[in-house]
Coordinates of C-alpha atoms in Angstrom, one line a residue:
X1 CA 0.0 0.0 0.0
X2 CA 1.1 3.2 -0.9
X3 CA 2.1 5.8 1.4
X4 CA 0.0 9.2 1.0
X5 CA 2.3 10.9 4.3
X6 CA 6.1 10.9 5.1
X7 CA 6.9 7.9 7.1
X8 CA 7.4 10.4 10.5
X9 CA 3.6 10.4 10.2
X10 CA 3.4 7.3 11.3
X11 CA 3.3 7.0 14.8
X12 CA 0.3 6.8 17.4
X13 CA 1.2 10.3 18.9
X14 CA 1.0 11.5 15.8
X15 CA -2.1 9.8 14.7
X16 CA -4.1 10.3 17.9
X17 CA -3.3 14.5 18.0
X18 CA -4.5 14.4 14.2
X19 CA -7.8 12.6 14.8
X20 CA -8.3 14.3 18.0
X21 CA -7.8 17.8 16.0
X22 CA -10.1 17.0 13.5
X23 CA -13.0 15.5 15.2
X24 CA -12.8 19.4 17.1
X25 CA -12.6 21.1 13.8
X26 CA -15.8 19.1 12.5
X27 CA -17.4 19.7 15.8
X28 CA -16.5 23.9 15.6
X29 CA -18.1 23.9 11.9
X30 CA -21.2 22.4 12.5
X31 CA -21.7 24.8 15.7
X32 CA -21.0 27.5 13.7
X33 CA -23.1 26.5 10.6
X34 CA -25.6 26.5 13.6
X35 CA -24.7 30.0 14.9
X36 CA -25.3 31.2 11.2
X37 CA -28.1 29.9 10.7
X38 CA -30.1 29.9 14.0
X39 CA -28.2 31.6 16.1
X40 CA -27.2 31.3 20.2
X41 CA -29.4 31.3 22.8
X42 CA -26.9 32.3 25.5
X43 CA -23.1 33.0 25.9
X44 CA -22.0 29.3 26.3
X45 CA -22.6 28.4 23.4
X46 CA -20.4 31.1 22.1
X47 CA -17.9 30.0 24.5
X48 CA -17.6 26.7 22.9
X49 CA -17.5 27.6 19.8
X50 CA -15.4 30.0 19.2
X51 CA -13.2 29.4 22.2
X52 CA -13.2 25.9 23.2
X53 CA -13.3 23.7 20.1
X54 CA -10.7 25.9 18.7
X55 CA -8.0 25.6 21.9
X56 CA -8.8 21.9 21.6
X57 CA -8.1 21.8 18.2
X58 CA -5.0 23.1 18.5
X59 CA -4.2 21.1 21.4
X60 CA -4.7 18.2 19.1
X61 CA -2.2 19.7 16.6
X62 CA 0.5 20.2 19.2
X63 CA 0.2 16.8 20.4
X64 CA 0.7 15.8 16.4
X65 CA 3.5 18.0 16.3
X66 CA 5.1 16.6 19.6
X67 CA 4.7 12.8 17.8
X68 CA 6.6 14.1 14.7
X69 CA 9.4 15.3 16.5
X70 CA 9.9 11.5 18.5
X71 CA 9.0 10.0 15.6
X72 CA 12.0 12.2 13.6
X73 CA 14.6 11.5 16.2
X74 CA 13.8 8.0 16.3
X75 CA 14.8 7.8 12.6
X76 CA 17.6 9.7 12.6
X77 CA 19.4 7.6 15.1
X78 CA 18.5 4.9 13.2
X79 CA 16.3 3.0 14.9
X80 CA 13.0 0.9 12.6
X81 CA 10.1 3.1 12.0
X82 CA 7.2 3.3 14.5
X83 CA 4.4 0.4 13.8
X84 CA 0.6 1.4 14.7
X85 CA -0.7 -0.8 17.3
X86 CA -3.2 -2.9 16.0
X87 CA -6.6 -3.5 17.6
X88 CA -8.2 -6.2 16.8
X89 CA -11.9 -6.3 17.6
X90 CA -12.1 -10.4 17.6
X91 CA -10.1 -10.8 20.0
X92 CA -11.2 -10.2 24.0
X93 CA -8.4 -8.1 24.9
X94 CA -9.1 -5.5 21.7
X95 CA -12.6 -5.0 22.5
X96 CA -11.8 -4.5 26.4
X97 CA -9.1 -2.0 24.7
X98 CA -11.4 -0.5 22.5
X99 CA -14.2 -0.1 25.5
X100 CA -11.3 1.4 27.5
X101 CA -10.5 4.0 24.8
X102 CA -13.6 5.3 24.2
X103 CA -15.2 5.5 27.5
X104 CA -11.7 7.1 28.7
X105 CA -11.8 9.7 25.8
X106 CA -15.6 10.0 26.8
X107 CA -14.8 10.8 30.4
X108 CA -12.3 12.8 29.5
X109 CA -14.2 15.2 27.5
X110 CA -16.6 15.6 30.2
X111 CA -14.6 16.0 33.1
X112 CA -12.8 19.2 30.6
X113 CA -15.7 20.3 29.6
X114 CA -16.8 20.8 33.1
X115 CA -13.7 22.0 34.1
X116 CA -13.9 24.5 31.3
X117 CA -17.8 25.6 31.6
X118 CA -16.6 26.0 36.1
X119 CA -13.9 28.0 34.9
X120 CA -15.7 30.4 32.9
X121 CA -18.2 30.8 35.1
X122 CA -15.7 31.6 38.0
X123 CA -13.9 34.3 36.3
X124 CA -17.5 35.7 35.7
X125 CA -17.7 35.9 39.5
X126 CA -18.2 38.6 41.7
X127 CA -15.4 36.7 44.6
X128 CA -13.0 36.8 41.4
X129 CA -13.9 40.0 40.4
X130 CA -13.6 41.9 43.5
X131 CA -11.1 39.8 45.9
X132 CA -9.5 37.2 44.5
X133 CA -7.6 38.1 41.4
X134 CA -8.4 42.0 41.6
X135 CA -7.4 42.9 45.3
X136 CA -7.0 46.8 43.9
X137 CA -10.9 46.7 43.6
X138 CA -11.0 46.8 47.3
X139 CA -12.9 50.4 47.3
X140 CA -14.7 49.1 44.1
X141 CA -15.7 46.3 45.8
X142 CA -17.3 47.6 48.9
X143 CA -19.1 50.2 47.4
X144 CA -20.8 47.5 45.1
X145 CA -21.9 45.5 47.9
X146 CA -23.7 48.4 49.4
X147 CA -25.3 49.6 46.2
X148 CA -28.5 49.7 44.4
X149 CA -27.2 46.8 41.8
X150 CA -25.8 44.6 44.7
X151 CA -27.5 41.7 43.2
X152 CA -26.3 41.8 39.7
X153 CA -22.7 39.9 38.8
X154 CA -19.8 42.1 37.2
X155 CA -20.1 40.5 34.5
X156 CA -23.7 41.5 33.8
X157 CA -22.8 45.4 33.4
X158 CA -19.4 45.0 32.7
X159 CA -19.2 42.6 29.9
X160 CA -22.9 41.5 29.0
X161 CA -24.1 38.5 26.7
X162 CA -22.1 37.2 24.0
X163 CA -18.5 36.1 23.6
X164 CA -16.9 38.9 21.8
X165 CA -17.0 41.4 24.7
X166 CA -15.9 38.2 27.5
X167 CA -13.2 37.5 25.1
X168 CA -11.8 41.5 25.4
X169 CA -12.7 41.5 29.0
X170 CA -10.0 38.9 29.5
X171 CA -7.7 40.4 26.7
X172 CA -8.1 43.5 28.4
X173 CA -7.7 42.4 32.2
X174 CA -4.3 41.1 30.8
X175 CA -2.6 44.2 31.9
X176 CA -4.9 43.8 35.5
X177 CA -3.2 41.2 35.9
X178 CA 0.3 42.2 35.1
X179 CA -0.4 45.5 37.6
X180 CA -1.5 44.0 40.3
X181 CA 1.6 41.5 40.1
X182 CA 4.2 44.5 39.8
X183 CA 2.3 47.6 41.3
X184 CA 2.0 49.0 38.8
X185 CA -2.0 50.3 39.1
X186 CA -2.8 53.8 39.9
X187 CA -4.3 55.1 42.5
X188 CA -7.5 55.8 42.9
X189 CA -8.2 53.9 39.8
X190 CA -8.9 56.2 37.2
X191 CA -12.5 56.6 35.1
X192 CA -14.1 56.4 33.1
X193 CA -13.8 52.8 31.6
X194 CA -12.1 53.8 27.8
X195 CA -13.7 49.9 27.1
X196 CA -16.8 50.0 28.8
X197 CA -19.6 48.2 26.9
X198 CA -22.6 50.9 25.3
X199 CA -25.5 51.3 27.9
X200 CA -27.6 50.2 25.3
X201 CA -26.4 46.7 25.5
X202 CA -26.1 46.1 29.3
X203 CA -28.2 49.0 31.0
X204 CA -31.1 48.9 29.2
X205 CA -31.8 45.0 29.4
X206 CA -33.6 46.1 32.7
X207 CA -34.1 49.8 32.4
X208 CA -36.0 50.7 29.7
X209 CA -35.9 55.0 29.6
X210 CA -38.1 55.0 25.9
X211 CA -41.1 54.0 28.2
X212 CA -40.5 56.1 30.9
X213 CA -43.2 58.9 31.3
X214 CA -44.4 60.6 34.7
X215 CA -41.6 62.5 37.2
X216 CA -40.7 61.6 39.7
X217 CA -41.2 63.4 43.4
X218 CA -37.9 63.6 45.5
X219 CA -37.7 64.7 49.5
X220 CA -34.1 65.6 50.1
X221 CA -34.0 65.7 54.3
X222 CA -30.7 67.5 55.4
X223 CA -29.6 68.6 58.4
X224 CA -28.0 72.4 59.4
X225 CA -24.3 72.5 60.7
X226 CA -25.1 73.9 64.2
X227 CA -25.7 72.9 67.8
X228 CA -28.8 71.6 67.4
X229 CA -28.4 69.9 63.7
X230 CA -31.3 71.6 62.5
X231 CA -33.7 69.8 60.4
X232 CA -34.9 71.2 56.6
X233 CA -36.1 69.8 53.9
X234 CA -36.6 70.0 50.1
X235 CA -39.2 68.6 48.0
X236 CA -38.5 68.5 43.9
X237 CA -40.3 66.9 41.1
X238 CA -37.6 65.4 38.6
X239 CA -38.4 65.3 35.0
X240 CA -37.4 62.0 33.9
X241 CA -39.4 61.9 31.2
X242 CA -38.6 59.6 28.1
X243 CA -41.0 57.9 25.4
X244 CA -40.4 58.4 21.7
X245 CA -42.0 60.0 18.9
X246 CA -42.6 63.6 19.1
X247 CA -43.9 63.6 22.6
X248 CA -40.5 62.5 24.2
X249 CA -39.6 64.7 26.7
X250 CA -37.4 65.4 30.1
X251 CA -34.0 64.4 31.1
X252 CA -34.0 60.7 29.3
X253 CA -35.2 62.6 26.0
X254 CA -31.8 63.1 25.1
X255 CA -31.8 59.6 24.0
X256 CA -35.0 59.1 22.6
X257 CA -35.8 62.2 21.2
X258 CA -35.7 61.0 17.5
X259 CA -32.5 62.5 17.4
X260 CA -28.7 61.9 18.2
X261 CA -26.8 63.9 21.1
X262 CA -23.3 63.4 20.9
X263 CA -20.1 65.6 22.8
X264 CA -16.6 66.2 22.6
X265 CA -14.7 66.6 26.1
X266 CA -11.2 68.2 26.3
X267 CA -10.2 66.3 29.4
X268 CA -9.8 62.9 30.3
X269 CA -12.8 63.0 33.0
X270 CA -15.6 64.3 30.7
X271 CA -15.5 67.3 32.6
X272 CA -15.2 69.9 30.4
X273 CA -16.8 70.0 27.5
X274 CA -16.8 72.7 25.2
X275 CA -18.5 70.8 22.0
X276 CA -22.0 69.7 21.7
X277 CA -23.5 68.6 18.7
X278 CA -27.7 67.2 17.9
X279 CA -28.6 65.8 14.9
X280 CA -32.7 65.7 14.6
X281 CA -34.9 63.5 13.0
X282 CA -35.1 64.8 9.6
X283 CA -30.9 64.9 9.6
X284 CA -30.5 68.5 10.4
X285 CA -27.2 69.1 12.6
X286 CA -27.6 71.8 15.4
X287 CA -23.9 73.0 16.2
X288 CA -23.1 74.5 19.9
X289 CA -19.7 75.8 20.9
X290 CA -18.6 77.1 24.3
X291 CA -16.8 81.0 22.4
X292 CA -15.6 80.9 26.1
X293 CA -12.6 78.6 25.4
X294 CA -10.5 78.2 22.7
X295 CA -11.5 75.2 20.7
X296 CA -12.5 75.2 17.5
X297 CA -13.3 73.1 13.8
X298 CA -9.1 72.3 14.0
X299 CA -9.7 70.3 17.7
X300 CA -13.7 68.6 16.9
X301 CA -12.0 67.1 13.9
X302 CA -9.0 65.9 16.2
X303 CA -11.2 65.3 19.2
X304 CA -12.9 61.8 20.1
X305 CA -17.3 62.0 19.7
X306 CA -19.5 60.1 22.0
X307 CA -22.7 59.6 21.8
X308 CA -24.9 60.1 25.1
X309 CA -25.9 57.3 27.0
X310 CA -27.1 56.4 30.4
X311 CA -23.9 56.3 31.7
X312 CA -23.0 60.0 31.0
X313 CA -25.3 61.1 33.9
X314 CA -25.5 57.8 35.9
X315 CA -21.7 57.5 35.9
X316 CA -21.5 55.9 39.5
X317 CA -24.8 53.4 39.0
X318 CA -23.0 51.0 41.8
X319 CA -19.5 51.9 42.7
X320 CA -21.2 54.3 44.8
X321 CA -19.0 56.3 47.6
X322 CA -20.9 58.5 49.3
X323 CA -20.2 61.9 50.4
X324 CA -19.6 62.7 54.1
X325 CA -22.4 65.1 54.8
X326 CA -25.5 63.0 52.4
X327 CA -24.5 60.1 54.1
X328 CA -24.8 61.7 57.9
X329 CA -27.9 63.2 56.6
X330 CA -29.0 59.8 55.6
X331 CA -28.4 58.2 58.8
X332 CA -29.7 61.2 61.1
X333 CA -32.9 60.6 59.2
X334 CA -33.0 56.7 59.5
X335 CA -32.1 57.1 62.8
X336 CA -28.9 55.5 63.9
X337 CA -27.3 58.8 64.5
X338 CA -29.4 60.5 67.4
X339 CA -30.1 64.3 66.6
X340 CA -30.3 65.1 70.0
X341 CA -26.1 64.5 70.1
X342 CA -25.1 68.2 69.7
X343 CA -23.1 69.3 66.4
X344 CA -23.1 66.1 65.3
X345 CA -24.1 67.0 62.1
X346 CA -20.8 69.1 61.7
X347 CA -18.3 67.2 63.8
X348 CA -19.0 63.9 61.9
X349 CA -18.2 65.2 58.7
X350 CA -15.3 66.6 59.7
X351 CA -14.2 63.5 61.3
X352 CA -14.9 61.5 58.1
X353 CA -13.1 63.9 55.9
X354 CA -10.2 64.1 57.8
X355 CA -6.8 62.8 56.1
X356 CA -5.5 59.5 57.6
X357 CA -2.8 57.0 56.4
X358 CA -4.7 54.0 57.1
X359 CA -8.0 52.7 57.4
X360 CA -7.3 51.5 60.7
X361 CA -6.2 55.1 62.1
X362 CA -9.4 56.2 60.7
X363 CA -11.4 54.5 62.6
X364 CA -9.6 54.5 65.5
X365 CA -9.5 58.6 65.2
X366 CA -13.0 58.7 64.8
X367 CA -13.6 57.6 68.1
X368 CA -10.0 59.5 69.9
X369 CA -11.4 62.8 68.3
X370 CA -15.2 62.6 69.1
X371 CA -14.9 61.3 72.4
X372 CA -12.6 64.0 73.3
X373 CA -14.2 67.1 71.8
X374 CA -17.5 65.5 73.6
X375 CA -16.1 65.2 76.9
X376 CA -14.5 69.0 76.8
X377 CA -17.4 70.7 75.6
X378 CA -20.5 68.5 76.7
X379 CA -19.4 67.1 79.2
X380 CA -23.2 67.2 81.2
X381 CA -24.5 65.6 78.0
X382 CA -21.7 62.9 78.1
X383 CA -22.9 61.6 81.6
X384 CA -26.1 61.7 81.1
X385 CA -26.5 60.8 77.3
X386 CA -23.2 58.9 76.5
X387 CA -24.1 55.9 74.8
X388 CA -26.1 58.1 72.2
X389 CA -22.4 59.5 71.3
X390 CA -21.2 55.8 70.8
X391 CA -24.0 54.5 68.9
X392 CA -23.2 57.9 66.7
X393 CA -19.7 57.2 66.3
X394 CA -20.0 53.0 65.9
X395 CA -22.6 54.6 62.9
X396 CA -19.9 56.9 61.7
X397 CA -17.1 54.4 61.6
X398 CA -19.4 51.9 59.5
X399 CA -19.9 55.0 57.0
X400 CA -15.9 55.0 57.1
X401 CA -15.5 51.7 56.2
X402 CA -17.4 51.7 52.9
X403 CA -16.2 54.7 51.5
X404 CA -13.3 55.6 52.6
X405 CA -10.1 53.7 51.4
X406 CA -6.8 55.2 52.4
X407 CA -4.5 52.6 50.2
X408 CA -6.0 53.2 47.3
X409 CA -6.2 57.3 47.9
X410 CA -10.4 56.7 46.8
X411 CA -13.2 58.2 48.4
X412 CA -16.3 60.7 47.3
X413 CA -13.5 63.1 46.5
X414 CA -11.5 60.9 44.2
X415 CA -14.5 60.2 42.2
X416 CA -17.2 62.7 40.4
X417 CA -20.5 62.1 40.6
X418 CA -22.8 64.1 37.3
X419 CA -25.7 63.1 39.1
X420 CA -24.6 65.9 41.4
X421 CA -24.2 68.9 40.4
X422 CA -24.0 70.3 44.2
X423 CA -20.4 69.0 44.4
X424 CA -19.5 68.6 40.5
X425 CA -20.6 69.9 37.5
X426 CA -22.6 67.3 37.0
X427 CA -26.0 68.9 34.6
X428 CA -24.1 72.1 34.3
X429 CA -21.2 70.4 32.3
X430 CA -23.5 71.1 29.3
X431 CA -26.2 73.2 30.6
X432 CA -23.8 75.8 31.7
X433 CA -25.6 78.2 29.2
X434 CA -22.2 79.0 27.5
X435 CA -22.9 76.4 24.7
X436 CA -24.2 78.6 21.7
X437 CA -25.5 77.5 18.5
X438 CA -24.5 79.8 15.4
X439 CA -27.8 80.8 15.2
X440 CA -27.8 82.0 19.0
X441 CA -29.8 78.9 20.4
X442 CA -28.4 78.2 24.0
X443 CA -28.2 75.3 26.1
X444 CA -29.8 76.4 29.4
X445 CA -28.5 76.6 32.7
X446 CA -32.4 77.2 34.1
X447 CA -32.9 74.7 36.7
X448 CA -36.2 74.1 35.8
X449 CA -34.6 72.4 32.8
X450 CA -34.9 69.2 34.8
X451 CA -36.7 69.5 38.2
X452 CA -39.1 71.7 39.5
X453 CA -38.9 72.4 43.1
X454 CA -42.5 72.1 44.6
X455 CA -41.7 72.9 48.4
X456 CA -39.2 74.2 50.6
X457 CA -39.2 74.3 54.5
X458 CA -36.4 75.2 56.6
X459 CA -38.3 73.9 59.7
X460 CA -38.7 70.0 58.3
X461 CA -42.4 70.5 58.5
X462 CA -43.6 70.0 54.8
X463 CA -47.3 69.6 54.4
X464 CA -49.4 68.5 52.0
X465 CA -52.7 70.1 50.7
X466 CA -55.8 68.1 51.2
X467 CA -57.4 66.2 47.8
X468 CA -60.0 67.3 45.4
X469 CA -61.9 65.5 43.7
X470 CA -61.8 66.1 40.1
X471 CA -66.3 66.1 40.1
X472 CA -67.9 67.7 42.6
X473 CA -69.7 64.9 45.0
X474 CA -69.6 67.5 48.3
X475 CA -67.9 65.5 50.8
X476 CA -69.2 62.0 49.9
X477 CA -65.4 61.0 49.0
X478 CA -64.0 61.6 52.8
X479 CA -66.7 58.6 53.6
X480 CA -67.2 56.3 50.6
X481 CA -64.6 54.0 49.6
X482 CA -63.1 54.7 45.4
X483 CA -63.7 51.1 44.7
X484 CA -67.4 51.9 45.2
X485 CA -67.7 53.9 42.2
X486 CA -64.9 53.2 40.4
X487 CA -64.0 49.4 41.1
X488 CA -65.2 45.9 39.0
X489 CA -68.5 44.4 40.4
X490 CA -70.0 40.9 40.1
X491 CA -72.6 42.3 37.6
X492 CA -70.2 44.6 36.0
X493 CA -67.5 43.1 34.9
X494 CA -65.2 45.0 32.7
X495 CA -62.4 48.0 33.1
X496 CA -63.0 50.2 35.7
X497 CA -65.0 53.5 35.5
X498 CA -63.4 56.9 35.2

C-alpha cells in the first residue's frame, strides 16, 4: 500500500493529535453552521464555539507535532520506524481495549468540559472580580456590595451577553493582571472605563428609559451645621421623562428624542466640555460651541465623539461612595445617628473627611477625636446621654469603612459624581448656558430644565394640601370607599370607571 504521508507520520502520537484535531474542527463547523443559521441562545454556546473547540483543536495539533518530533529523532538515530498498534476487535483483549479508549476519551471530554464551563463561570464571578484576582478593587468592591445593583454579577454590566465582549474583557484584564503582580496600578483607579460596553447593551436590558413617562417626586432631608443639627427639607419633582415620537420629553429625552446627542470633552474625565453637537430626525445638525474657550473646527476634527448614553449622567450606578455630609444626613434621618447628640451633624463630617494613612487610624481617630471634643465641651450631655455618642460614632465608623479607602487614595473626592451637580458639575457640564448655537440657540442653565422644586421648609415640617376631587360629589369621598364607584362588580365586569 502506498504511502499518501512521510513515514514520521506514522506513529500513534502523531495519529491520535491528528484525529483528536479533526473531530474538534468538524465539531467547531457544525456549531457554527448553527450560529449562522439559528443563532445562540446564550453565551456558552459562544464559549464553545469559538473558544473551546478551537483551543482543543490546536491542542490536538501540538500533540501531532510533539509525535513528529519522536518519531524524527527515532529515525535519525537509526532506529525501525514506528508500527501502529493494531486492535483487533475479535479478540477479547481488543474489545476490552477498544471499550477502555472510548469510554476514557468520553470521560475525558466531560470532566474538561466541566472543568472549562466552572472555569468560565468563576472568572464571571463577583469573589473573582472583586477579591481574589483584583485585590485593587477593594474600594470598588465595597461600594458594590452596598449599592443599588448589589444583586447583579460584574459581569452582567461590565461585559454583558455574548463572547466577543468576555473574550476583550480577558484580553483587556491582561494588563490587570500584570499591575496588580508589579504595582504597577494607579491610585484611585482612574474613570471612566475607555472599554466600557454601550448602555444600550447592558443598561437597558432592565431599564428601559423609551417608556418612561411621569416625574418623579424627591424629599431631600438635610440637616444644618449647628448645635442643634437643625432639620430642613426640600421637595423636587424630577423630569425623567422619556418615550419616543414627538412627545418624548425630560431628562431621558436626550436619547429618545428621534434624534442623536453626541459631545466632545477636552479632558480625560468628561468634565469639560466645550462641543455639543444634535442631529434631529429629519438629519438637520444643530452646532453648539462654548466661544468661552478656545476650541474650535481644528480640535472637533481631532477630538474623540460620544454619543450620550445612560452612563454620562449615571456614571457611579453601583461603585457608589458617598459623600460625608449625604450620608450623615441619611443616617440622622434613618435614625442610627441620634439628633439630640449636639453638632453632630458638623463634627461627623469633619471626622470623616479628615486625612488619615490608614483605614485603621481612621477609625480609631474617629472615636480619639469625638470622644474627646464631647467630653471637653458636653461634658453634662456625656454623663447623662453617653451611649447616644457611641451609637453615633460606631454609625460613623461603618460610614468609614465603605467609603473611605486610604491605600488606594479613593473616596467621594477621588470620584465625580454628574448626578450631582451640588459637588461637581454634574447637569451644568453642558447646561452651563455657555454652549451657543450659530444661530444663537443656547443650552440652558435654568434649573427648571430638569426639576421643578414644589416645596421648601427650613423647619422640616412640609405639608401636603388636602385632595379634590376632580367632580364635585360634596364630601361624599371623605366617607365612601373609590372602589365603590370606580371598582369591577359581580354584575359589572369590565375595566374600571373613570
Amino acid at each position: 500500500m502506498k504511502r499518501r504521508l512521510p513515514s514520521i507520520f506514522n506513529n500513534a502520537i502523531t495519529m491520535f493529535g491528528m484525529t483528536f484535531a479533526t473531530v474538534m474542527f468538524i465539531l467547531a463547523l457544525i456549531l457554527i453552521a448553527f450560529d449562522i443559521f439559528g443563532g445562540f441562545a446564550n453565551a456558552y454556546s459562544g464559549l464553545v464555539t469559538y473558544i473551546a473547540l478551537p483551543g482543543l483543536m490546536f491542542l490536538g495539533l501540538g500533540v501531532a507535532a510533539i509525535g513528529l518530533i519522536i518519531e524524527r529523532r527515532r529515525q535519525k538515530k537509526g532506529l525501525a520506524t514506528a508500527t501502529l498498534p493494531v486492535l483487533d476487535l475479535n479478540q477479547p483483549r481488543g474489545r476490552a481495549t477498544a471499550t477502555s479508549i472510548a469510554v476514557g476519551g468520553l470521560l475525558l471530554m466531560a470532566i474538561s468540559g466541566f472543568g472549562s464551563y466552572k472555569g468560565y463561570e468563576y472568572t464571571e464571578s463577583v469573589e473573582f472580580c472583586g477579591t481574589t484576582c483584583h485585590s485593587l478593587m477593594e474600594p470598588e468592591h465595597v461600594a458594590y456590595q452596598n449599592s443599588p445593583h448589589a444583586r447583579v454579577s460584574c459581569a452582567g454590566c461590565h461585559i454583558g451577553e455574548g463572547v466577543d465582549w468576555y473574550v476583550k474583557s480577558k484580553l483587556s484584564g491582561t494588563y490587570q493582571v500584570y499591575s496588580t503582580i508589579f504595582n504597577k496600578y494607579e491610585r484611585p483607579i482612574k474613570t471612566p472605563i475607555a472599554n466600557l460596553r454601550p448602555a444600550q447593551e447592558t443598561c437597558e436590558k432592565c431599564h428601559w428609559p423609551k417608556h418612561f413617562f411621569s416625574q418623579k417626586l424627591r424629599m431631600h432631608d438635610y440637616y444644618l451645621s449647628d448645635p442643634d443639627n437643625t432639620h430642613a427639607q426640600v421637595g423636587m419633582l424630577v423630569k425623567i421623562g422619556g418615550g419616543e415620537g414627538p412627545e418624548a420629553q425630560g431628562i431621558h429625552a436626550h436619547m429618545y428624542l428621534n434624534s442623536t446627542v453626541s459631545y466632545i470633552a477636552s479632558d480625560f474625565e468628561r468634565q469639560e466640555i466645550p462641543y455639543v453637537e444634535m442631529v434631529d430626525k429629519d438629519g438637520k445638525v444643530t452646532k453648539y460651541w462654548d466661544k468661552t474657550v478656545k476650541f474650535g473646527p481644528n480640535d472637533v476634527a481631532k477630538g474623540v465623539s460620544r454619543k450620550v448614553d445612560c452612563i454620562d449622567c449615571h456614571n457611579r450606578p453601583t461603585h457608589i461612595f458617598h459623600p460625608s455630609d449625604e450620608s450623615v444626613n441619611l443616617a440622622i434621618s434613618a435614625g442610627t445617628i441620634d439628633r439630640a447628640v449636639p453638632e453632630i451633624k458638623m463634627k461627623g463630617v469633619e471626622a470623616l473627611d479628615a486625612k488619615y494613612a490608614t483605614k485603621e487610624e481612621g477609625l480609631s481617630k474617629i472615636l480619639e477625636t469625638l470622644k474627646a471634643y464631647y467630653k471637653e465641651n458636653y461634658a453634662e450631655f456625656m454623663a447623662k446621654d453617653g451611649a447616644k455618642l457611641d451609637k453615633a460614632i460606631a454609625e460613623l465608623q461603618k460610614i468609614y469603612r465603605n467609603n473611605y479607602f486610604p491605600a488606594m487614595n479613593t473616596d467621594w473626592r477621588s470620584h465625580r459624581n454628574n448626578l450631582d451637580h451640588l459637588r461637581g458639575n454634574g447637569c451644568f457640564r453642558c447646561h452651563n448656558g455657555r454652549l451657543k448655537s450659530d444661530t444663537g440657540r443656547v443650552i440652558s442653565n435654568d434649573c427648571n430644565t430638569c426639576h421643578t422644586f414644589v416645596a421648601h421648609d427650613n423647619k422640616g415640617n412640609m405639608k401636603g394640601v388636602e385632595f379634590q376631587h376632580p367632580v364635585d360629589i360634596g364630601d361624599e369621598w371623605k366617607t365612601t370607599p373609590c372602589k365603590d364607584c370606580h371598582g369591577y362588580t359581580p354584575e359589572e365586569p369590565g375595566p374600571a370607571k373613570e
